[in-house]
Short mmCIF file of C-alpha atoms and ligand atoms in Angstrom, two decimals:
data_model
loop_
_atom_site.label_atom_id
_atom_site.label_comp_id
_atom_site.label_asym_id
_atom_site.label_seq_id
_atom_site.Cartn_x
_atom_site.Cartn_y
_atom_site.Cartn_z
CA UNK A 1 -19.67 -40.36 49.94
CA UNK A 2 -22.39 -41.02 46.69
CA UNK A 3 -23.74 -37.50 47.32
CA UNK A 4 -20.32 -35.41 46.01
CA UNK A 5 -20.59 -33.90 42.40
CA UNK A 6 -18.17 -35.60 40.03
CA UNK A 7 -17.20 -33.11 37.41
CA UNK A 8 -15.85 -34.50 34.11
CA UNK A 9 -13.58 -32.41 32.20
CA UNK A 10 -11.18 -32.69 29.15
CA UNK A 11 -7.86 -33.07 30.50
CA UNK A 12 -5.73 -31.11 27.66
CA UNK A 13 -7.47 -29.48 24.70
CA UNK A 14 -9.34 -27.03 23.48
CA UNK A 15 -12.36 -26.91 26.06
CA UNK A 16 -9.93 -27.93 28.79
CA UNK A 17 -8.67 -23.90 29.71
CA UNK A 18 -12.63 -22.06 29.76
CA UNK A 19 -13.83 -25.26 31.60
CA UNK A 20 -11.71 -24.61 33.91
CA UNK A 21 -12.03 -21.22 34.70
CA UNK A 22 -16.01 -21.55 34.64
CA UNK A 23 -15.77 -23.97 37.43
CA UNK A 24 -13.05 -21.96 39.25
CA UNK A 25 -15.41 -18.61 38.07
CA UNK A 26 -18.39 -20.37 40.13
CA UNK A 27 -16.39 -20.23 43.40
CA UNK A 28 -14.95 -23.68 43.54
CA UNK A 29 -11.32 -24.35 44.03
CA UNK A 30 -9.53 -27.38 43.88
CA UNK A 31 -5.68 -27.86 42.80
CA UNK A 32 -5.60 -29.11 39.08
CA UNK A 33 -1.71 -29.44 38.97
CA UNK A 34 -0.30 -31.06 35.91
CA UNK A 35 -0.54 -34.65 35.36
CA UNK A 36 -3.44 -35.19 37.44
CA UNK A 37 -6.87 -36.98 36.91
CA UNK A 38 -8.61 -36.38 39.64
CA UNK A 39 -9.00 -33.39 41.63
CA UNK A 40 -11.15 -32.73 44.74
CA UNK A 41 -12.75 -29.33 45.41
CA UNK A 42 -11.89 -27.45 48.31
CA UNK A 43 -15.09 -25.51 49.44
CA UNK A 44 -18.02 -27.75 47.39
CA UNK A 45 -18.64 -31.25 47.82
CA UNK A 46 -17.14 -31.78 44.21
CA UNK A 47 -14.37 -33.59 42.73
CA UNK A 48 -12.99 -32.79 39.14
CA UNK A 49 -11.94 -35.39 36.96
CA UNK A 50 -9.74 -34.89 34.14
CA UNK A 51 -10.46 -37.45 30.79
CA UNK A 52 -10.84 -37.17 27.03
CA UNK A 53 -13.50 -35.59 26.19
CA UNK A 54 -14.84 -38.44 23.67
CA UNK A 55 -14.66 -40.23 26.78
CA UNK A 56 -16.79 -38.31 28.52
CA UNK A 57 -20.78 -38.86 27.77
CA UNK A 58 -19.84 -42.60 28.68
CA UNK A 59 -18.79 -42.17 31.84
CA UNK A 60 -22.04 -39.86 32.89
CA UNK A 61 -24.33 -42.27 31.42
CA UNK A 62 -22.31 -44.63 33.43
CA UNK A 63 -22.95 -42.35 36.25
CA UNK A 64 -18.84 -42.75 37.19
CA UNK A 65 -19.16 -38.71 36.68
CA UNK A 66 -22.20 -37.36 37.45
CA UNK A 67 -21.19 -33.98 35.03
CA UNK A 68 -18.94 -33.25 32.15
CA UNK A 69 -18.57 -30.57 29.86
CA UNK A 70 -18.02 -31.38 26.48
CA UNK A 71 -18.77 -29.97 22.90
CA UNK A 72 -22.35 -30.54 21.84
CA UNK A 73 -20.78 -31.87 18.56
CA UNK A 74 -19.61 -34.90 20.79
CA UNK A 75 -22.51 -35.24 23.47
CA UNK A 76 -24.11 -35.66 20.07
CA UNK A 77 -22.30 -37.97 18.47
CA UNK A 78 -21.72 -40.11 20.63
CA UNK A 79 -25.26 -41.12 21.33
CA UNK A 80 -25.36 -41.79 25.25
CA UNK A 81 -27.97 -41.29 27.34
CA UNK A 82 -27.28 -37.97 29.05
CA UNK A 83 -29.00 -34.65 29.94
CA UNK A 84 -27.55 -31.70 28.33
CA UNK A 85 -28.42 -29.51 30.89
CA UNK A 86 -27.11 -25.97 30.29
CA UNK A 87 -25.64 -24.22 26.90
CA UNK A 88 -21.78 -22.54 27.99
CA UNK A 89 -21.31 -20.26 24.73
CA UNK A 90 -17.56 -21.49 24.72
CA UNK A 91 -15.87 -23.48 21.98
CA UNK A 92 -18.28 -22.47 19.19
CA UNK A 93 -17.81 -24.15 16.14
CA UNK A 94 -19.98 -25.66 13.43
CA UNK A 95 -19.71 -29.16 11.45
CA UNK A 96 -19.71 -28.54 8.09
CA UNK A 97 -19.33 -30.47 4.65
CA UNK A 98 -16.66 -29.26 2.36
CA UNK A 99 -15.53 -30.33 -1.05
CA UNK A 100 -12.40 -29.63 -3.34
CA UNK A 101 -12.66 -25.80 -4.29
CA UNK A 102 -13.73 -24.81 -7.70
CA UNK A 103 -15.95 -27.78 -7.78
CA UNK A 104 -19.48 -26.84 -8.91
CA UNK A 105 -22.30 -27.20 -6.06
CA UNK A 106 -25.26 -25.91 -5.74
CA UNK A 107 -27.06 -28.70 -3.18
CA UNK A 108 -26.71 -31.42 -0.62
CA UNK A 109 -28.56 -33.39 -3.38
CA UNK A 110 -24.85 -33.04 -5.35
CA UNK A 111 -23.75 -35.61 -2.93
CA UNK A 112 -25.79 -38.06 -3.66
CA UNK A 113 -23.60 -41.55 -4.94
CA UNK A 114 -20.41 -39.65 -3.13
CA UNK A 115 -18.10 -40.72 -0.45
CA UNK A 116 -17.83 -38.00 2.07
CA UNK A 117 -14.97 -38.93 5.17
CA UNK A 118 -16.09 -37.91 8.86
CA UNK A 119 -15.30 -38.08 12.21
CA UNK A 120 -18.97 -37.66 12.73
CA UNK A 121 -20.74 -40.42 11.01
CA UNK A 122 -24.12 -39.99 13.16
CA UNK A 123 -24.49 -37.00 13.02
CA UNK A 124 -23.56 -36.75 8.81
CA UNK A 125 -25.92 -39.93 8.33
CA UNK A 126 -28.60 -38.17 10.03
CA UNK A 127 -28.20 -35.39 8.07
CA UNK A 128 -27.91 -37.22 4.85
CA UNK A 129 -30.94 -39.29 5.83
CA UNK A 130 -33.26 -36.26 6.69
CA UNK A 131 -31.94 -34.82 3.20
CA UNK A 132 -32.94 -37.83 1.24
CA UNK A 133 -28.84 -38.28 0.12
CA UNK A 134 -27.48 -41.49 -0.73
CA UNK A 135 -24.22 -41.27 0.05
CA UNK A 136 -20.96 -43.38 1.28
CA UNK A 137 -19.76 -42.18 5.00
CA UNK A 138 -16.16 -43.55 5.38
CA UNK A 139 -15.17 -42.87 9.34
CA UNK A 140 -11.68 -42.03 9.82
CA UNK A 141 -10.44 -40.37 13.39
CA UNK A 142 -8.39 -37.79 12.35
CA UNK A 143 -6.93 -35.69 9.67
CA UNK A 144 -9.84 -35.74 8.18
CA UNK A 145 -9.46 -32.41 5.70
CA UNK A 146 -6.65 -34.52 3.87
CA UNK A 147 -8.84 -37.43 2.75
CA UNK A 148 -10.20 -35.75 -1.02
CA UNK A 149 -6.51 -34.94 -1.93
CA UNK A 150 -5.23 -39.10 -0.89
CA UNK A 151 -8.41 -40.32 -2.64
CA UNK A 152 -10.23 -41.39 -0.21
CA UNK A 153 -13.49 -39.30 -0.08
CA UNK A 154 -14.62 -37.24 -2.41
CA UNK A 155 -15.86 -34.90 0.52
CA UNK A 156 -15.21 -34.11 4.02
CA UNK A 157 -17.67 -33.35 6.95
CA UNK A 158 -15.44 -31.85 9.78
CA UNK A 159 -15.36 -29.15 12.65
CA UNK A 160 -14.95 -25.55 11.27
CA UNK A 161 -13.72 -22.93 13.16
CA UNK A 162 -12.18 -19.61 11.51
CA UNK A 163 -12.14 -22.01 8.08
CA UNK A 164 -8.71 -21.86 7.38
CA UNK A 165 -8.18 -25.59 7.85
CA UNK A 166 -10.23 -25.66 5.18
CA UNK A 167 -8.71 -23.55 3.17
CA UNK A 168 -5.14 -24.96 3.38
CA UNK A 169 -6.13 -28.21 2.20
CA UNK A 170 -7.86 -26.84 -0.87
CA UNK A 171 -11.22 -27.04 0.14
CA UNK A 172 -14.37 -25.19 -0.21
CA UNK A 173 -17.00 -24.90 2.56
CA UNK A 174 -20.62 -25.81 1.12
CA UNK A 175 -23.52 -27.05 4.20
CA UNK A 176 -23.02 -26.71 7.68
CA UNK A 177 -24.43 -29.37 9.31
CA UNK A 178 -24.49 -28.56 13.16
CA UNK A 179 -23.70 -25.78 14.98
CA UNK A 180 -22.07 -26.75 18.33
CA UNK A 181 -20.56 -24.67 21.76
CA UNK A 182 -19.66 -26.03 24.66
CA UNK A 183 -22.22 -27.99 26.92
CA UNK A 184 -22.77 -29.25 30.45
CA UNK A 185 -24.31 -32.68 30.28
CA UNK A 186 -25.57 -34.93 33.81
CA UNK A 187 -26.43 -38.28 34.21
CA UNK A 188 -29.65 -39.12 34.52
CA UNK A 189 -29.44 -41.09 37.59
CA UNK A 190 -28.24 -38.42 40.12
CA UNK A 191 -29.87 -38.64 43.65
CA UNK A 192 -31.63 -35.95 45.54
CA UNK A 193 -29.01 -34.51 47.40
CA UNK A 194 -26.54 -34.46 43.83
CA UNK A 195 -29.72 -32.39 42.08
CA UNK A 196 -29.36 -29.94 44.52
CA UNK A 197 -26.61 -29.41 44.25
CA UNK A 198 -26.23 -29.65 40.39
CA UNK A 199 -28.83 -26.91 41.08
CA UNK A 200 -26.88 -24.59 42.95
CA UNK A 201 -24.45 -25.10 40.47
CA UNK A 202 -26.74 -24.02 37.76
CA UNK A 203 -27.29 -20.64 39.86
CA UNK A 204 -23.77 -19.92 40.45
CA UNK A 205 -23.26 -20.65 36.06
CA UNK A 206 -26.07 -18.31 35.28
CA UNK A 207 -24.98 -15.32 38.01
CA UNK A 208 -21.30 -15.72 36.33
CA UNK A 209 -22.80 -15.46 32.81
CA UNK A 210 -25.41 -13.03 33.08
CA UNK A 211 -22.48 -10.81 34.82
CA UNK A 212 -20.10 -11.64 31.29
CA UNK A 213 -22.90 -10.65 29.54
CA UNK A 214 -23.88 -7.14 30.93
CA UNK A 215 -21.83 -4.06 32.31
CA UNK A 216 -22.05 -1.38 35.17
CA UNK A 217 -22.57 2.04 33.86
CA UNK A 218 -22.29 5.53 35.31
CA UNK A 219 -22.72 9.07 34.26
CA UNK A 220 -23.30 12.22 34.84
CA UNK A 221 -26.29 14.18 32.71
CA UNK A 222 -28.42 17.29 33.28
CA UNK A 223 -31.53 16.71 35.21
CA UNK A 224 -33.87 17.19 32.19
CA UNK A 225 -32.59 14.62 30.20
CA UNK A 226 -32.39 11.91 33.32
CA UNK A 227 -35.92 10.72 32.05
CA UNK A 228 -34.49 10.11 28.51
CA UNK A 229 -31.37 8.75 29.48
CA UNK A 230 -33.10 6.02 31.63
CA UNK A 231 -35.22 5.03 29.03
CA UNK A 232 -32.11 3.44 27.71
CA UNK A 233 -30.99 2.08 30.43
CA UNK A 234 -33.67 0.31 32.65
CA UNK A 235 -31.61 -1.73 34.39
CA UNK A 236 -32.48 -4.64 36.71
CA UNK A 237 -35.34 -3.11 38.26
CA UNK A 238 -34.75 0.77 37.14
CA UNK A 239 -31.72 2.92 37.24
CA UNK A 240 -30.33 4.87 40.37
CA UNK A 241 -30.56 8.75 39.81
CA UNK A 242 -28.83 10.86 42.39
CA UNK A 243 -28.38 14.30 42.22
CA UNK A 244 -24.39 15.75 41.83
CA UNK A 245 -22.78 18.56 43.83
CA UNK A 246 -23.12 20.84 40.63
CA UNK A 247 -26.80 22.69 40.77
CA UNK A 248 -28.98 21.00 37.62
CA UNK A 249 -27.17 17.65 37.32
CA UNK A 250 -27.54 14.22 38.44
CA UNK A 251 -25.79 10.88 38.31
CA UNK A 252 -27.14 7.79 36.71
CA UNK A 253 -26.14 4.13 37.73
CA UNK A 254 -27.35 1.26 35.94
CA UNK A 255 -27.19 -1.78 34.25
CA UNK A 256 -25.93 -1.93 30.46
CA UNK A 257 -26.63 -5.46 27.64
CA UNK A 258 -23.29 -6.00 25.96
CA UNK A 259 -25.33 -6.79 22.83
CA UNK A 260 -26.94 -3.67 22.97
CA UNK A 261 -24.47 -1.68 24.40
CA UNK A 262 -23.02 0.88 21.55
CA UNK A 263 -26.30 1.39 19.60
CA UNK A 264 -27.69 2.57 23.03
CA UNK A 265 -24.02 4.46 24.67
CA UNK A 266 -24.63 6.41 21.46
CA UNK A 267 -28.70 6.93 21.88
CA UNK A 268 -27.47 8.06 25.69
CA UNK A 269 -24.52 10.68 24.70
CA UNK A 270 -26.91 12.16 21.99
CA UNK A 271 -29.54 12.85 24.88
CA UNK A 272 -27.18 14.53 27.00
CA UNK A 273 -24.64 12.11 29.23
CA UNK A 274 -21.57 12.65 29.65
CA UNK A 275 -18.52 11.49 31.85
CA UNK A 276 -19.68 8.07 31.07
CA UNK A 277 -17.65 5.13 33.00
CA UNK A 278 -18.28 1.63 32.30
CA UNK A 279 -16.89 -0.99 34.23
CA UNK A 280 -17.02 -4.98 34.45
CA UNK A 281 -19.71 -7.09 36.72
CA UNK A 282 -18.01 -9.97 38.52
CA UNK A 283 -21.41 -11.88 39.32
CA UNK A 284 -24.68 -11.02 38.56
CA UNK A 285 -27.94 -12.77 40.74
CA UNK A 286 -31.08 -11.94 39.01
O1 LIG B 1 -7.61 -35.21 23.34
P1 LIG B 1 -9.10 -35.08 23.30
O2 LIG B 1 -9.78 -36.25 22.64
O3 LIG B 1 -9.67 -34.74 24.66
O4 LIG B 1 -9.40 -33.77 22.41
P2 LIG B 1 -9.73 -33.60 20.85
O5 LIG B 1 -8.45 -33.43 20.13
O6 LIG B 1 -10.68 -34.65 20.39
O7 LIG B 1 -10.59 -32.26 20.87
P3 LIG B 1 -10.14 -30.73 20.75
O8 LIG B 1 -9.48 -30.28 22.01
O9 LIG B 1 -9.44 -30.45 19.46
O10 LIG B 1 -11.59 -30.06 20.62
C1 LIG B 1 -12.53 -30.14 21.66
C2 LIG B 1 -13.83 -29.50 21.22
O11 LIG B 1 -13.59 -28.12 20.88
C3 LIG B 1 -14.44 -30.06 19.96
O12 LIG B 1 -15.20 -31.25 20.21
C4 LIG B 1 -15.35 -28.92 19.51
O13 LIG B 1 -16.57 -28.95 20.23
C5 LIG B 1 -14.59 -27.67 19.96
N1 LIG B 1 -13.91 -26.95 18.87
C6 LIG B 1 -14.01 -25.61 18.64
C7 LIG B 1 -13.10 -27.45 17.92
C8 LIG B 1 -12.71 -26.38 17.11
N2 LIG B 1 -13.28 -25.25 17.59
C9 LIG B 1 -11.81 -26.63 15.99
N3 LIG B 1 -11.48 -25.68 15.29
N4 LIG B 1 -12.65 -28.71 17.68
C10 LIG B 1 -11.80 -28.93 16.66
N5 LIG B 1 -11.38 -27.94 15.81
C11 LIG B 1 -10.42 -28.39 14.73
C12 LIG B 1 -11.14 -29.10 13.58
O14 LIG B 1 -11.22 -30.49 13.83
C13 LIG B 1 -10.25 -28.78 12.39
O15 LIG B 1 -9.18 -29.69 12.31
O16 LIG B 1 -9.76 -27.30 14.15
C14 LIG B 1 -9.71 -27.43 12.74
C15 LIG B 1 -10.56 -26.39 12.08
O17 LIG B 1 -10.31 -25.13 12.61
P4 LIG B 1 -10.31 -23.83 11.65
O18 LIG B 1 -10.23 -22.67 12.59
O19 LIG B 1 -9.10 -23.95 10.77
O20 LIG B 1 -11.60 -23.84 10.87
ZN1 LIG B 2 -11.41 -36.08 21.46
#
């Protein structure tokens, strides 16, 4: 019974929908119909739980899940004694410090004798303290961009997304004090047979994102430009060239880097490809 993987994820918010599919993306279905907590998995010896996710680093400390996904702002922040043990590249955001706009600043020294209104107070004194900046943290648990124009900070330190929160509440972005996405975090207690499997789960995460993060390519080009076209694409090991019906032309398959993926389409059409198809990897097992 011990040796199941207890999953912790947030139950209704903004990590709740890629968490989700990330689990479900790394072949393991269970039935999370509304309203529930818990959910067991169908085909893993898993069971998904479904909690705040401020709630979660206590629990896996606790070892009462043995996983959780959560933003790194709050594995952070809330100090427990956990293992962040893979980066997800959802829910990016930063934590930033922002002040009434049209205020002069021109450092983190500025703050110095000012009252600045968090959700984040360890994080913010850390970052004061490593700055050398005296200033007042006043905690408050929400609503936090409101607090300069009610008096009662002079400053905020808050999540940022696009900035327009921000912006609506007349204030100006100045440090950004963390930069977060979503993480997986494990307890540090998990027995032999839960690290192995934690470890398959690992495999499965990094086959699904390697596959988000490259394409499939195909086209056709003429057989004396095959060695330049390949150059751009090496592909896992090297690209497949196989010759085409027409006399003088040959088809190339390979792999593709979505971050380097129109510099080198262009690089590829300029040497001679054409008919290019590009289509989407479901899994990827390097
Ligand atoms: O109910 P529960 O406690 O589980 O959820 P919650 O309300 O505490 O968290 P939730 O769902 O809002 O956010 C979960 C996690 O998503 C956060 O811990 C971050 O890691 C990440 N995340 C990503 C964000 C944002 N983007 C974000 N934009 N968390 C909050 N915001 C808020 C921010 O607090 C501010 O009010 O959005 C506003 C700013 O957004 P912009 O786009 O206007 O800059
Ligand atoms: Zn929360």
């Amino acid at each position: 019974m011990t040796d199941i993987l207890r999953i912790a994820v947030q139950k209704s918010g903004r990590l709740s929908d890629d968490s989700l599919k990330l689990i479900k993306e790394c072949g393991i279905r269970f039935d999370n119909g509304a309203g529930k907590l818990r959910a067991p998995a169908a085909n893993f010896p898993a069971e998904i739980l479904f909690l705040r996710d401020d709630d979660i680093p206590g629990y896996v400390e606790d070892g009462v899940a043995h996983l959780g996904i959560v933003g790194e702002n709050v594995a952070v922040e809330t100090g427990r004694a956990v293992e962040t043990v893979h980066r997800l590249g959802f829910s990016k955001c930063r934590l930033s410090i922002g002040i009434p706009r049209g205020e002069p600043y021109e450092s983190i020294k500025d703050l110095d004798g000012k009252s600045i209104a968090t959700s984040y107070p360890r994080i913010l004194g850390k970052y004061l303290q490593e700055n050398g900046v005296d200033a007042q943290i006043h905690e408050i648990s929400g609503s936090v961009e409101i607090a300069p124009s009610i008096g009662l900070a002079e400053a905020v330190c808050d999540i940022v997304s696009s900035g327009s929160t921000l912006l609506s509440n007349g204030l100006q972005e100045v440090e950004t004090i963390f930069r977060s996405e979503a993480v997986m975090i494990a307890s540090r207690n998990l027995t032999p047979a839960q690290q192995s499997l934690l470890d398959q789960l690992l495999f499965r995460i990094n086959s699904v994102q390697a596959a988000k993060n490259h394409k499939y390519i195909l086209l056709n080009c003429p057989t004396g430009s095959v060695e330049e076209v390949s150059r751009y694409l090496p592909g896992m090991r090297s690209p497949t060239v196989m010759p085409l019906a027409s006399e003088g032309w040959c088809s190339v398959h390979s792999v593709i880097n979505e971050n380097d993926f129109w510099e080198n389409i262009e690089k590829i059409r300029l040497a001679g490809a054409e008919g290019i198809l590009v289509i989407p990897i479901e899994k990827m097992i390097l």
